Amino acid sequence: MVSFIWLPHPIPTCRGLGFLCCSVFRIWWHISKLLYVQYFGGTNFGRTAGGPLVATSYDYDAPIDEYGFIRQPKWGHLRDLHKAIKLCEEYLISSDPTLEKLGRNLEAHVYYKSSNSCAAFLANFDSISDARVTFKGNEYFLPAWSVSILPDCKNVVFNTAKVVSQRHPAENAFTRSTSTHEVSLATSDWSWYQEYVGIWGTNSFTKSGLLEQINTTKDTSDFLWYSTSIYVNSTEDRDGFLNVQSMGHVALVFVNKKLLGLGYGNHDDEKFSIAQRISLEEGINTLDILSMMVGLQNYGPWFDVQGAGIDEVVLAGFMNGNRDISSQNWTYQVGLKGEHLGLDKISLANSSYWSHGSSLPVANSLIWYKTTFLSPQGKGPLALNLSSMGKGQAWVNGHGIGRYWPAYLSPPTGCTENCDYRGNHDSSTCQRKCGQPTQTLYHVPRAWVHSGENLLVLHEELGGDPSKITVLTQTDAEVICSVVSEDDPPPVDSWKPNTNELVSRQSQPEVRLACSDERRLISSINFAGFGNPGGNCGSFVPGDCHADMSSFVRKACVGKKGCSIPVMTESEELDDGLCSGLVKRFAVEAVCS
């Protein structure tokens, strides 16, 4: 799964992913292993992002993000799922499952090793209603759209809807840190190079008609200039429309070296058209069209012959009728002059090509920017916040960190505040970032950064403000949380086989906390409460039924890399009236530093 530049992010929930994985084992028992579409996020550095129009970040809310940080609770929930399935291993390979109907949308798939030894998957396919089922003489609670795993056909060790693993307050490695270090480049010493519009080199060539872009550039560059001239005599009408048809992906149109218009496609349909009113001058007028690629198509039928570039140019609305200039002579130039010069290279950092002055030009199209920044302290990965830029590419110390396009906003509708894991999911389910850029943070591996000054080069195609760029890194602190209910099973790894049944080393569920970095220790407890706490990780608040457990948790956890705390079923601090009938939860928020 990939993130398309023009779409909001669909979020695969950990509960939904767990249900899907369990369903695979429940139904397709002949498979020998489960293949995740994506487990580890990544980054399409340089021009490697496929597509077309695929974002540089290939993360997609994976259990391990593109910076190498574990994304909780998804990673922990899938870990527990794997452990639960591992407990069923000898049963899964011993026989095909037996299907038992437990009610409407309720099933049990039972794997027998012998007549009195089995493992079972209990499933509730109802996307709305929870259920209580009876299986082999015992009653079990099955939340809607969930699967329970019983490795001994008796004890529930895991349910896909019950997330007991550690969690973080935010989706992103930089936003879940309590002390993310952000360095502004506003006061940096900036230089710039204004790109030449149109044909710039002696290696240009002229052909009649419009050429397809990929075969012309051989993928040596994202850019191809299409240049021609339009002659207007003294008797001809000078005002009309310019209509440009493109096979993809983006184009800038210049008339007499002045920017006239912009057009672009999307992943579903990379073709687009540009229609702009123009006013020509008497005599020779220049028309320069810069066609830009945003990744090569890398899958689908006939993907290797998909074209790109300009395929029709028509002058319309003039007194003498429409004039199709597609077949006249066009001069072609592959790439930009700045590319040819190698402005992204460290060797040209002090070149005379770069201009310098007190007034940094912003909002210019086709301009290169250069500055240096000091490496932030620490060993963690870095990110560039390019939300102030339009569209282009960026390099750090000569390494391409990818294409950026924050100016392209996703549609404003279709997102939801609360994501419901229940029911079938597709690309429109649980979307976020509606009306926002798909990506604003761009990964810079620490290995590419020096201890002193580092060179940052950007080629801005549409217009932006580089002085608002910031460099981010994670520093010393991290917020971690855990929420466990009194009716959750003991931890999966506490169960051990004993003859034909499982026995847990402990009889209670427990809260488990662990710092993600081995160099960190739990330094403080922000919240610890038992009852019906409100809010989420990072914003817990006491509920009506509440027992403050902060002192107890501090003694058990502070100064340690991790800790485990059994979930109690009673507390003298709880009000019997306010807590009567509630399934109580133990919520803890801690800081690692």
Short mmCIF file of N, CA and C in Angstrom, two decimals, residues 216-381:
data_model
loop_
_atom_site.label_atom_id
_atom_site.label_comp_id
_atom_site.label_asym_id
_atom_site.label_seq_id
_atom_site.Cartn_x
_atom_site.Cartn_y
_atom_site.Cartn_z
N THR A 216 11.96 10.12 -24.61
CA THR A 216 12.87 11.21 -24.96
C THR A 216 13.92 11.43 -23.88
N THR A 217 13.51 11.41 -22.63
CA THR A 217 14.45 11.67 -21.53
C THR A 217 15.19 10.42 -21.10
N LYS A 218 14.67 9.23 -21.43
CA LYS A 218 15.24 7.96 -20.96
C LYS A 218 15.33 7.93 -19.44
N ASP A 219 14.43 8.65 -18.78
CA ASP A 219 14.37 8.72 -17.32
C ASP A 219 15.67 9.27 -16.71
N THR A 220 16.41 10.06 -17.47
CA THR A 220 17.60 10.71 -16.90
C THR A 220 17.23 11.96 -16.11
N SER A 221 15.99 12.43 -16.29
CA SER A 221 15.52 13.63 -15.61
C SER A 221 14.01 13.58 -15.53
N ASP A 222 13.46 14.30 -14.55
CA ASP A 222 12.00 14.46 -14.46
C ASP A 222 11.48 15.49 -15.45
N PHE A 223 12.39 16.23 -16.10
CA PHE A 223 11.99 17.44 -16.83
C PHE A 223 12.29 17.34 -18.32
N LEU A 224 11.36 17.88 -19.12
CA LEU A 224 11.56 18.01 -20.56
C LEU A 224 10.94 19.32 -21.01
N TRP A 225 11.77 20.16 -21.64
CA TRP A 225 11.28 21.42 -22.21
C TRP A 225 10.74 21.18 -23.63
N TYR A 226 9.54 21.68 -23.90
CA TYR A 226 8.95 21.74 -25.24
C TYR A 226 8.92 23.23 -25.61
N SER A 227 9.64 23.63 -26.63
CA SER A 227 9.71 25.05 -26.99
C SER A 227 9.42 25.26 -28.47
N THR A 228 8.63 26.28 -28.75
CA THR A 228 8.33 26.65 -30.13
C THR A 228 8.04 28.14 -30.18
N SER A 229 7.73 28.65 -31.36
CA SER A 229 7.42 30.07 -31.49
C SER A 229 6.09 30.24 -32.21
N ILE A 230 5.43 31.34 -31.91
CA ILE A 230 4.14 31.67 -32.52
C ILE A 230 4.29 33.05 -33.16
N TYR A 231 4.09 33.11 -34.48
CA TYR A 231 4.23 34.39 -35.17
C TYR A 231 2.86 35.03 -35.35
N VAL A 232 2.76 36.30 -35.01
CA VAL A 232 1.52 37.06 -35.15
C VAL A 232 1.82 38.29 -36.02
N ASN A 233 1.13 38.40 -37.16
CA ASN A 233 1.34 39.59 -38.00
C ASN A 233 0.41 40.72 -37.58
N SER A 234 0.55 41.83 -38.21
CA SER A 234 -0.16 43.04 -37.78
C SER A 234 -1.67 42.95 -37.98
N THR A 235 -2.12 42.04 -38.83
CA THR A 235 -3.56 41.94 -39.10
C THR A 235 -4.25 40.86 -38.28
N GLU A 236 -3.49 40.08 -37.56
CA GLU A 236 -4.08 38.95 -36.83
C GLU A 236 -4.52 39.36 -35.42
N ASP A 237 -5.53 38.66 -34.94
CA ASP A 237 -6.01 38.85 -33.58
C ASP A 237 -4.94 38.34 -32.61
N ARG A 238 -4.73 39.08 -31.53
CA ARG A 238 -3.67 38.71 -30.59
C ARG A 238 -4.20 38.07 -29.31
N ASP A 239 -5.49 38.14 -29.07
CA ASP A 239 -6.07 37.63 -27.82
C ASP A 239 -6.88 36.36 -28.09
N GLY A 240 -6.67 35.36 -27.27
CA GLY A 240 -7.40 34.10 -27.41
C GLY A 240 -7.08 33.18 -26.25
N PHE A 241 -7.14 31.89 -26.53
CA PHE A 241 -6.89 30.89 -25.50
C PHE A 241 -5.81 29.93 -25.97
N LEU A 242 -5.03 29.48 -25.01
CA LEU A 242 -4.05 28.43 -25.26
C LEU A 242 -4.53 27.17 -24.56
N ASN A 243 -4.75 26.09 -25.31
CA ASN A 243 -5.20 24.82 -24.76
C ASN A 243 -4.08 23.79 -24.90
N VAL A 244 -3.66 23.25 -23.77
CA VAL A 244 -2.58 22.26 -23.74
C VAL A 244 -3.13 20.95 -23.17
N GLN A 245 -2.93 19.86 -23.88
CA GLN A 245 -3.30 18.53 -23.40
C GLN A 245 -2.03 17.77 -23.05
N SER A 246 -2.05 17.10 -21.88
CA SER A 246 -0.87 16.37 -21.44
C SER A 246 -1.24 14.95 -21.02
N MET A 247 -0.33 14.01 -21.29
CA MET A 247 -0.48 12.64 -20.82
C MET A 247 -0.03 12.50 -19.37
N GLY A 248 0.54 13.53 -18.78
CA GLY A 248 1.01 13.53 -17.41
C GLY A 248 2.46 13.95 -17.33
N HIS A 249 2.87 14.36 -16.14
CA HIS A 249 2.11 14.39 -14.89
C HIS A 249 1.85 15.82 -14.42
N VAL A 250 2.81 16.74 -14.72
CA VAL A 250 2.69 18.15 -14.34
C VAL A 250 3.29 18.99 -15.46
N ALA A 251 2.77 20.20 -15.65
CA ALA A 251 3.35 21.09 -16.67
C ALA A 251 3.24 22.54 -16.24
N LEU A 252 4.29 23.29 -16.54
CA LEU A 252 4.30 24.75 -16.40
C LEU A 252 4.36 25.34 -17.81
N VAL A 253 3.52 26.34 -18.07
CA VAL A 253 3.45 26.96 -19.39
C VAL A 253 3.95 28.40 -19.29
N PHE A 254 4.90 28.75 -20.17
CA PHE A 254 5.46 30.10 -20.22
C PHE A 254 5.24 30.68 -21.61
N VAL A 255 4.73 31.90 -21.66
CA VAL A 255 4.59 32.64 -22.92
C VAL A 255 5.47 33.87 -22.82
N ASN A 256 6.39 33.99 -23.76
CA ASN A 256 7.37 35.08 -23.75
C ASN A 256 8.11 35.13 -22.42
N LYS A 257 8.47 33.92 -21.92
CA LYS A 257 9.28 33.70 -20.71
C LYS A 257 8.55 34.06 -19.42
N LYS A 258 7.25 34.34 -19.50
CA LYS A 258 6.47 34.64 -18.31
C LYS A 258 5.53 33.48 -18.01
N LEU A 259 5.44 33.11 -16.74
CA LEU A 259 4.60 31.99 -16.34
C LEU A 259 3.14 32.29 -16.64
N LEU A 260 2.51 31.39 -17.40
CA LEU A 260 1.11 31.56 -17.77
C LEU A 260 0.19 30.65 -16.97
N GLY A 261 0.58 29.40 -16.75
CA GLY A 261 -0.32 28.48 -16.07
C GLY A 261 0.36 27.20 -15.62
N LEU A 262 -0.36 26.47 -14.80
CA LEU A 262 0.10 25.21 -14.21
C LEU A 262 -1.01 24.18 -14.38
N GLY A 263 -0.63 22.94 -14.66
CA GLY A 263 -1.60 21.85 -14.71
C GLY A 263 -0.98 20.58 -14.19
N TYR A 264 -1.82 19.68 -13.65
CA TYR A 264 -1.31 18.40 -13.15
C TYR A 264 -2.45 17.39 -13.09
N GLY A 265 -2.08 16.11 -13.12
CA GLY A 265 -3.04 15.04 -13.00
C GLY A 265 -3.03 14.46 -11.61
N ASN A 266 -3.59 13.26 -11.48
CA ASN A 266 -3.56 12.56 -10.21
C ASN A 266 -3.29 11.09 -10.47
N HIS A 267 -3.21 10.29 -9.40
CA HIS A 267 -2.82 8.90 -9.58
C HIS A 267 -3.84 8.11 -10.38
N ASP A 268 -5.12 8.42 -10.22
CA ASP A 268 -6.15 7.70 -10.97
C ASP A 268 -6.17 8.08 -12.44
N ASP A 269 -5.86 9.32 -12.72
CA ASP A 269 -5.83 9.80 -14.11
C ASP A 269 -4.77 10.87 -14.22
N GLU A 270 -3.61 10.47 -14.71
CA GLU A 270 -2.50 11.42 -14.80
C GLU A 270 -2.65 12.41 -15.93
N LYS A 271 -3.59 12.18 -16.84
CA LYS A 271 -3.82 13.12 -17.94
C LYS A 271 -4.51 14.38 -17.44
N PHE A 272 -4.21 15.50 -18.07
CA PHE A 272 -4.84 16.76 -17.68
C PHE A 272 -4.78 17.74 -18.84
N SER A 273 -5.48 18.83 -18.70
CA SER A 273 -5.46 19.89 -19.72
C SER A 273 -5.27 21.24 -19.04
N ILE A 274 -4.71 22.16 -19.77
CA ILE A 274 -4.54 23.54 -19.31
C ILE A 274 -5.20 24.45 -20.34
N ALA A 275 -6.09 25.30 -19.90
CA ALA A 275 -6.73 26.28 -20.78
C ALA A 275 -6.53 27.66 -20.18
N GLN A 276 -5.78 28.50 -20.85
CA GLN A 276 -5.45 29.83 -20.34
C GLN A 276 -5.67 30.88 -21.41
N ARG A 277 -6.24 32.02 -21.00
CA ARG A 277 -6.36 33.16 -21.91
C ARG A 277 -4.96 33.74 -22.12
N ILE A 278 -4.64 34.06 -23.36
CA ILE A 278 -3.32 34.63 -23.65
C ILE A 278 -3.48 35.90 -24.48
N SER A 279 -2.49 36.75 -24.35
CA SER A 279 -2.43 37.96 -25.15
C SER A 279 -1.04 38.00 -25.79
N LEU A 280 -0.99 37.77 -27.09
CA LEU A 280 0.27 37.68 -27.81
C LEU A 280 0.71 39.06 -28.31
N GLU A 281 1.97 39.16 -28.66
CA GLU A 281 2.53 40.39 -29.19
C GLU A 281 2.71 40.26 -30.71
N GLU A 282 2.73 41.38 -31.37
CA GLU A 282 2.99 41.34 -32.81
C GLU A 282 4.42 40.86 -33.04
N GLY A 283 4.56 39.95 -33.98
CA GLY A 283 5.87 39.40 -34.26
C GLY A 283 6.01 38.00 -33.68
N ILE A 284 7.23 37.66 -33.24
CA ILE A 284 7.52 36.32 -32.74
C ILE A 284 7.26 36.25 -31.24
N ASN A 285 6.48 35.27 -30.84
CA ASN A 285 6.21 34.99 -29.43
C ASN A 285 6.77 33.60 -29.09
N THR A 286 7.40 33.49 -27.94
CA THR A 286 7.95 32.19 -27.53
C THR A 286 6.95 31.45 -26.65
N LEU A 287 6.86 30.16 -26.87
CA LEU A 287 6.03 29.28 -26.03
C LEU A 287 6.93 28.18 -25.49
N ASP A 288 7.10 28.14 -24.18
CA ASP A 288 7.92 27.13 -23.52
C ASP A 288 7.05 26.37 -22.53
N ILE A 289 7.01 25.06 -22.68
CA ILE A 289 6.24 24.21 -21.77
C ILE A 289 7.21 23.26 -21.07
N LEU A 290 7.25 23.32 -19.76
CA LEU A 290 8.08 22.40 -18.98
C LEU A 290 7.20 21.26 -18.49
N SER A 291 7.41 20.09 -19.06
CA SER A 291 6.66 18.89 -18.64
C SER A 291 7.47 18.17 -17.57
N MET A 292 6.79 17.81 -16.48
CA MET A 292 7.48 17.24 -15.32
C MET A 292 6.90 15.88 -14.96
N MET A 293 7.77 14.91 -14.72
CA MET A 293 7.37 13.59 -14.26
C MET A 293 7.32 13.57 -12.73
N VAL A 294 6.41 12.76 -12.17
CA VAL A 294 6.36 12.53 -10.72
C VAL A 294 6.31 11.02 -10.50
N GLY A 295 7.37 10.34 -10.92
CA GLY A 295 7.48 8.90 -10.73
C GLY A 295 6.97 8.12 -11.92
N LEU A 296 7.62 6.99 -12.18
CA LEU A 296 7.22 6.10 -13.26
C LEU A 296 6.19 5.09 -12.76
N GLN A 297 5.23 4.77 -13.60
CA GLN A 297 4.29 3.72 -13.24
C GLN A 297 5.05 2.41 -13.08
N ASN A 298 4.77 1.66 -12.01
CA ASN A 298 5.56 0.46 -11.73
C ASN A 298 4.70 -0.78 -11.52
N TYR A 299 3.44 -0.74 -11.89
CA TYR A 299 2.60 -1.93 -11.81
C TYR A 299 1.38 -1.72 -12.70
N GLY A 300 0.59 -2.77 -12.86
CA GLY A 300 -0.62 -2.67 -13.67
C GLY A 300 -0.40 -3.14 -15.09
N PRO A 301 -1.48 -3.33 -15.85
CA PRO A 301 -1.35 -3.80 -17.23
C PRO A 301 -0.66 -2.77 -18.11
N TRP A 302 0.30 -3.23 -18.91
CA TRP A 302 1.01 -2.39 -19.86
C TRP A 302 1.67 -1.18 -19.19
N PHE A 303 2.12 -1.38 -17.95
CA PHE A 303 2.71 -0.23 -17.25
C PHE A 303 3.98 0.25 -17.93
N ASP A 304 4.65 -0.64 -18.66
CA ASP A 304 5.93 -0.27 -19.27
C ASP A 304 5.77 0.57 -20.52
N VAL A 305 4.54 0.70 -21.02
CA VAL A 305 4.35 1.52 -22.22
C VAL A 305 3.48 2.74 -21.93
N GLN A 306 3.23 3.02 -20.67
CA GLN A 306 2.46 4.21 -20.32
C GLN A 306 3.27 5.45 -20.67
N GLY A 307 2.65 6.38 -21.35
CA GLY A 307 3.36 7.57 -21.80
C GLY A 307 3.23 8.75 -20.87
N ALA A 308 3.95 9.80 -21.19
CA ALA A 308 3.89 11.06 -20.44
C ALA A 308 4.30 12.18 -21.38
N GLY A 309 4.02 13.40 -20.94
CA GLY A 309 4.41 14.56 -21.74
C GLY A 309 3.25 15.19 -22.48
N ILE A 310 3.55 16.23 -23.24
CA ILE A 310 2.54 17.02 -23.95
C ILE A 310 2.14 16.30 -25.24
N ASP A 311 0.82 16.21 -25.50
CA ASP A 311 0.40 15.53 -26.73
C ASP A 311 -0.51 16.39 -27.62
N GLU A 312 -0.85 17.61 -27.19
CA GLU A 312 -1.62 18.49 -28.08
C GLU A 312 -1.52 19.93 -27.58
N VAL A 313 -1.32 20.86 -28.50
CA VAL A 313 -1.30 22.29 -28.19
C VAL A 313 -2.12 23.01 -29.26
N VAL A 314 -3.16 23.73 -28.83
CA VAL A 314 -4.07 24.40 -29.76
C VAL A 314 -4.27 25.85 -29.33
N LEU A 315 -4.18 26.76 -30.29
CA LEU A 315 -4.57 28.16 -30.06
C LEU A 315 -6.03 28.29 -30.47
N ALA A 316 -6.86 28.79 -29.57
CA ALA A 316 -8.30 28.84 -29.82
C ALA A 316 -8.84 30.23 -29.51
N GLY A 317 -10.02 30.53 -30.10
CA GLY A 317 -10.70 31.77 -29.80
C GLY A 317 -10.23 32.96 -30.59
N PHE A 318 -9.36 32.74 -31.56
CA PHE A 318 -8.90 33.83 -32.40
C PHE A 318 -9.86 34.03 -33.59
N MET A 319 -9.81 35.21 -34.19
CA MET A 319 -10.76 35.54 -35.26
C MET A 319 -10.62 34.59 -36.45
N ASN A 320 -9.41 34.12 -36.71
CA ASN A 320 -9.21 33.24 -37.86
C ASN A 320 -9.36 31.77 -37.50
N GLY A 321 -9.99 31.48 -36.36
CA GLY A 321 -10.29 30.10 -35.98
C GLY A 321 -9.20 29.47 -35.15
N ASN A 322 -9.44 28.20 -34.82
CA ASN A 322 -8.47 27.45 -34.03
C ASN A 322 -7.24 27.11 -34.85
N ARG A 323 -6.12 27.06 -34.17
CA ARG A 323 -4.86 26.77 -34.84
C ARG A 323 -4.12 25.71 -34.03
N ASP A 324 -4.04 24.50 -34.56
CA ASP A 324 -3.35 23.39 -33.91
C ASP A 324 -1.87 23.48 -34.26
N ILE A 325 -1.05 23.74 -33.25
CA ILE A 325 0.39 23.88 -33.49
C ILE A 325 1.16 22.65 -33.04
N SER A 326 0.44 21.55 -32.79
CA SER A 326 1.09 20.33 -32.30
C SER A 326 2.10 19.78 -33.29
N SER A 327 1.81 19.91 -34.59
CA SER A 327 2.66 19.26 -35.60
C SER A 327 3.78 20.15 -36.12
N GLN A 328 3.86 21.39 -35.65
CA GLN A 328 4.93 22.26 -36.14
C GLN A 328 6.25 21.89 -35.46
N ASN A 329 7.32 22.55 -35.80
CA ASN A 329 8.62 22.23 -35.23
C ASN A 329 8.69 22.64 -33.75
N TRP A 330 9.19 21.71 -32.94
CA TRP A 330 9.41 21.96 -31.52
C TRP A 330 10.86 21.66 -31.19
N THR A 331 11.43 22.51 -30.34
CA THR A 331 12.79 22.27 -29.87
C THR A 331 12.72 21.68 -28.46
N TYR A 332 13.54 20.65 -28.24
CA TYR A 332 13.48 19.89 -26.98
C TYR A 332 14.79 20.02 -26.20
N GLN A 333 14.64 20.10 -24.89
CA GLN A 333 15.79 20.13 -24.00
C GLN A 333 15.47 19.21 -22.82
N VAL A 334 16.31 18.18 -22.65
CA VAL A 334 16.12 17.25 -21.53
C VAL A 334 16.77 17.83 -20.28
N GLY A 335 15.98 17.94 -19.21
CA GLY A 335 16.51 18.41 -17.94
C GLY A 335 16.57 19.91 -17.82
N LEU A 336 16.96 20.35 -16.63
CA LEU A 336 17.11 21.77 -16.32
C LEU A 336 18.58 22.15 -16.32
N LYS A 337 18.85 23.43 -16.49
CA LYS A 337 20.24 23.86 -16.49
C LYS A 337 20.89 23.62 -15.14
N GLY A 338 20.13 23.85 -14.06
CA GLY A 338 20.67 23.60 -12.72
C GLY A 338 21.04 22.15 -12.51
N GLU A 339 20.25 21.24 -13.08
CA GLU A 339 20.59 19.81 -13.03
C GLU A 339 21.90 19.56 -13.78
N HIS A 340 21.99 20.12 -14.98
CA HIS A 340 23.18 19.94 -15.80
C HIS A 340 24.43 20.47 -15.10
N LEU A 341 24.28 21.59 -14.42
CA LEU A 341 25.42 22.17 -13.70
C LEU A 341 25.79 21.34 -12.47
N GLY A 342 24.82 20.61 -11.93
CA GLY A 342 25.07 19.83 -10.72
C GLY A 342 24.95 20.64 -9.45
N LEU A 343 23.95 21.54 -9.40
CA LEU A 343 23.81 22.42 -8.24
C LEU A 343 23.49 21.66 -6.95
N ASP A 344 23.03 20.42 -7.06
CA ASP A 344 22.75 19.63 -5.86
C ASP A 344 24.00 19.04 -5.25
N LYS A 345 25.14 19.14 -5.94
CA LYS A 345 26.38 18.52 -5.49
C LYS A 345 27.13 19.40 -4.50
N ILE A 346 27.83 18.76 -3.58
CA ILE A 346 28.64 19.48 -2.60
C ILE A 346 29.74 20.28 -3.29
N SER A 347 30.26 19.77 -4.40
CA SER A 347 31.37 20.42 -5.10
C SER A 347 31.00 21.80 -5.64
N LEU A 348 29.70 22.08 -5.81
CA LEU A 348 29.28 23.39 -6.32
C LEU A 348 28.70 24.28 -5.22
N ALA A 349 28.93 23.92 -3.97
CA ALA A 349 28.36 24.71 -2.88
C ALA A 349 28.89 26.13 -2.87
N ASN A 350 30.13 26.33 -3.30
CA ASN A 350 30.72 27.66 -3.30
C ASN A 350 30.88 28.23 -4.71
N SER A 351 30.10 27.70 -5.65
CA SER A 351 30.20 28.13 -7.04
C SER A 351 29.67 29.55 -7.22
N SER A 352 30.18 30.21 -8.24
CA SER A 352 29.73 31.57 -8.56
C SER A 352 28.35 31.57 -9.21
N TYR A 353 27.82 30.40 -9.53
CA TYR A 353 26.46 30.34 -10.07
C TYR A 353 25.44 30.82 -9.04
N TRP A 354 25.76 30.65 -7.78
CA TRP A 354 24.82 31.00 -6.71
C TRP A 354 24.82 32.51 -6.46
N SER A 355 23.62 33.07 -6.35
CA SER A 355 23.47 34.49 -6.00
C SER A 355 23.28 34.62 -4.50
N HIS A 356 23.61 35.80 -4.00
CA HIS A 356 23.52 36.02 -2.56
C HIS A 356 23.12 37.47 -2.32
N GLY A 357 22.30 37.68 -1.31
CA GLY A 357 21.87 39.04 -1.01
C GLY A 357 21.07 39.11 0.26
N SER A 358 20.68 40.31 0.62
CA SER A 358 19.94 40.51 1.88
C SER A 358 18.47 40.16 1.75
N SER A 359 17.95 40.13 0.52
CA SER A 359 16.53 39.85 0.30
C SER A 359 16.37 38.51 -0.40
N LEU A 360 15.92 37.51 0.33
CA LEU A 360 15.75 36.17 -0.22
C LEU A 360 14.50 36.13 -1.09
N PRO A 361 14.61 35.78 -2.38
CA PRO A 361 13.41 35.70 -3.23
C PRO A 361 12.55 34.51 -2.83
N VAL A 362 11.29 34.77 -2.57
CA VAL A 362 10.35 33.70 -2.21
C VAL A 362 9.20 33.69 -3.21
N ALA A 363 8.48 32.58 -3.24
CA ALA A 363 7.32 32.40 -4.12
C ALA A 363 7.70 32.42 -5.60
N ASN A 364 8.98 32.20 -5.91
CA ASN A 364 9.43 32.14 -7.30
C ASN A 364 9.33 30.71 -7.81
N SER A 365 8.92 30.55 -9.06
CA SER A 365 8.94 29.23 -9.68
C SER A 365 10.31 28.98 -10.29
N LEU A 366 10.68 27.71 -10.39
CA LEU A 366 11.94 27.29 -11.00
C LEU A 366 13.14 28.04 -10.41
N ILE A 367 13.34 27.85 -9.13
CA ILE A 367 14.46 28.49 -8.44
C ILE A 367 15.13 27.47 -7.53
N TRP A 368 16.45 27.56 -7.45
CA TRP A 368 17.24 26.70 -6.56
C TRP A 368 17.61 27.50 -5.31
N TYR A 369 17.60 26.83 -4.17
CA TYR A 369 18.01 27.44 -2.91
C TYR A 369 19.12 26.60 -2.28
N LYS A 370 19.98 27.28 -1.54
CA LYS A 370 21.09 26.59 -0.86
C LYS A 370 21.36 27.24 0.48
N THR A 371 21.60 26.42 1.50
CA THR A 371 22.02 26.92 2.80
C THR A 371 22.75 25.80 3.53
N THR A 372 23.22 26.09 4.73
CA THR A 372 23.83 25.06 5.57
C THR A 372 23.15 25.07 6.93
N PHE A 373 23.20 23.93 7.60
CA PHE A 373 22.65 23.84 8.95
C PHE A 373 23.55 22.93 9.78
N LEU A 374 23.57 23.19 11.07
CA LEU A 374 24.36 22.37 11.99
C LEU A 374 23.57 21.12 12.37
N SER A 375 24.27 20.02 12.48
CA SER A 375 23.61 18.77 12.85
C SER A 375 23.09 18.86 14.28
N PRO A 376 21.80 18.60 14.50
CA PRO A 376 21.28 18.59 15.87
C PRO A 376 21.96 17.49 16.69
N GLN A 377 22.05 17.71 17.98
CA GLN A 377 22.67 16.72 18.85
C GLN A 377 21.84 15.45 18.90
N GLY A 378 22.50 14.35 19.23
CA GLY A 378 21.82 13.08 19.35
C GLY A 378 22.21 12.12 18.25
N LYS A 379 21.61 10.94 18.30
CA LYS A 379 21.91 9.90 17.32
C LYS A 379 20.69 9.50 16.50
N GLY A 380 19.54 10.04 16.82
CA GLY A 380 18.31 9.66 16.13
C GLY A 380 18.22 10.26 14.75
N PRO A 381 17.32 9.74 13.93
CA PRO A 381 17.13 10.28 12.57
C PRO A 381 16.56 11.68 12.60
#
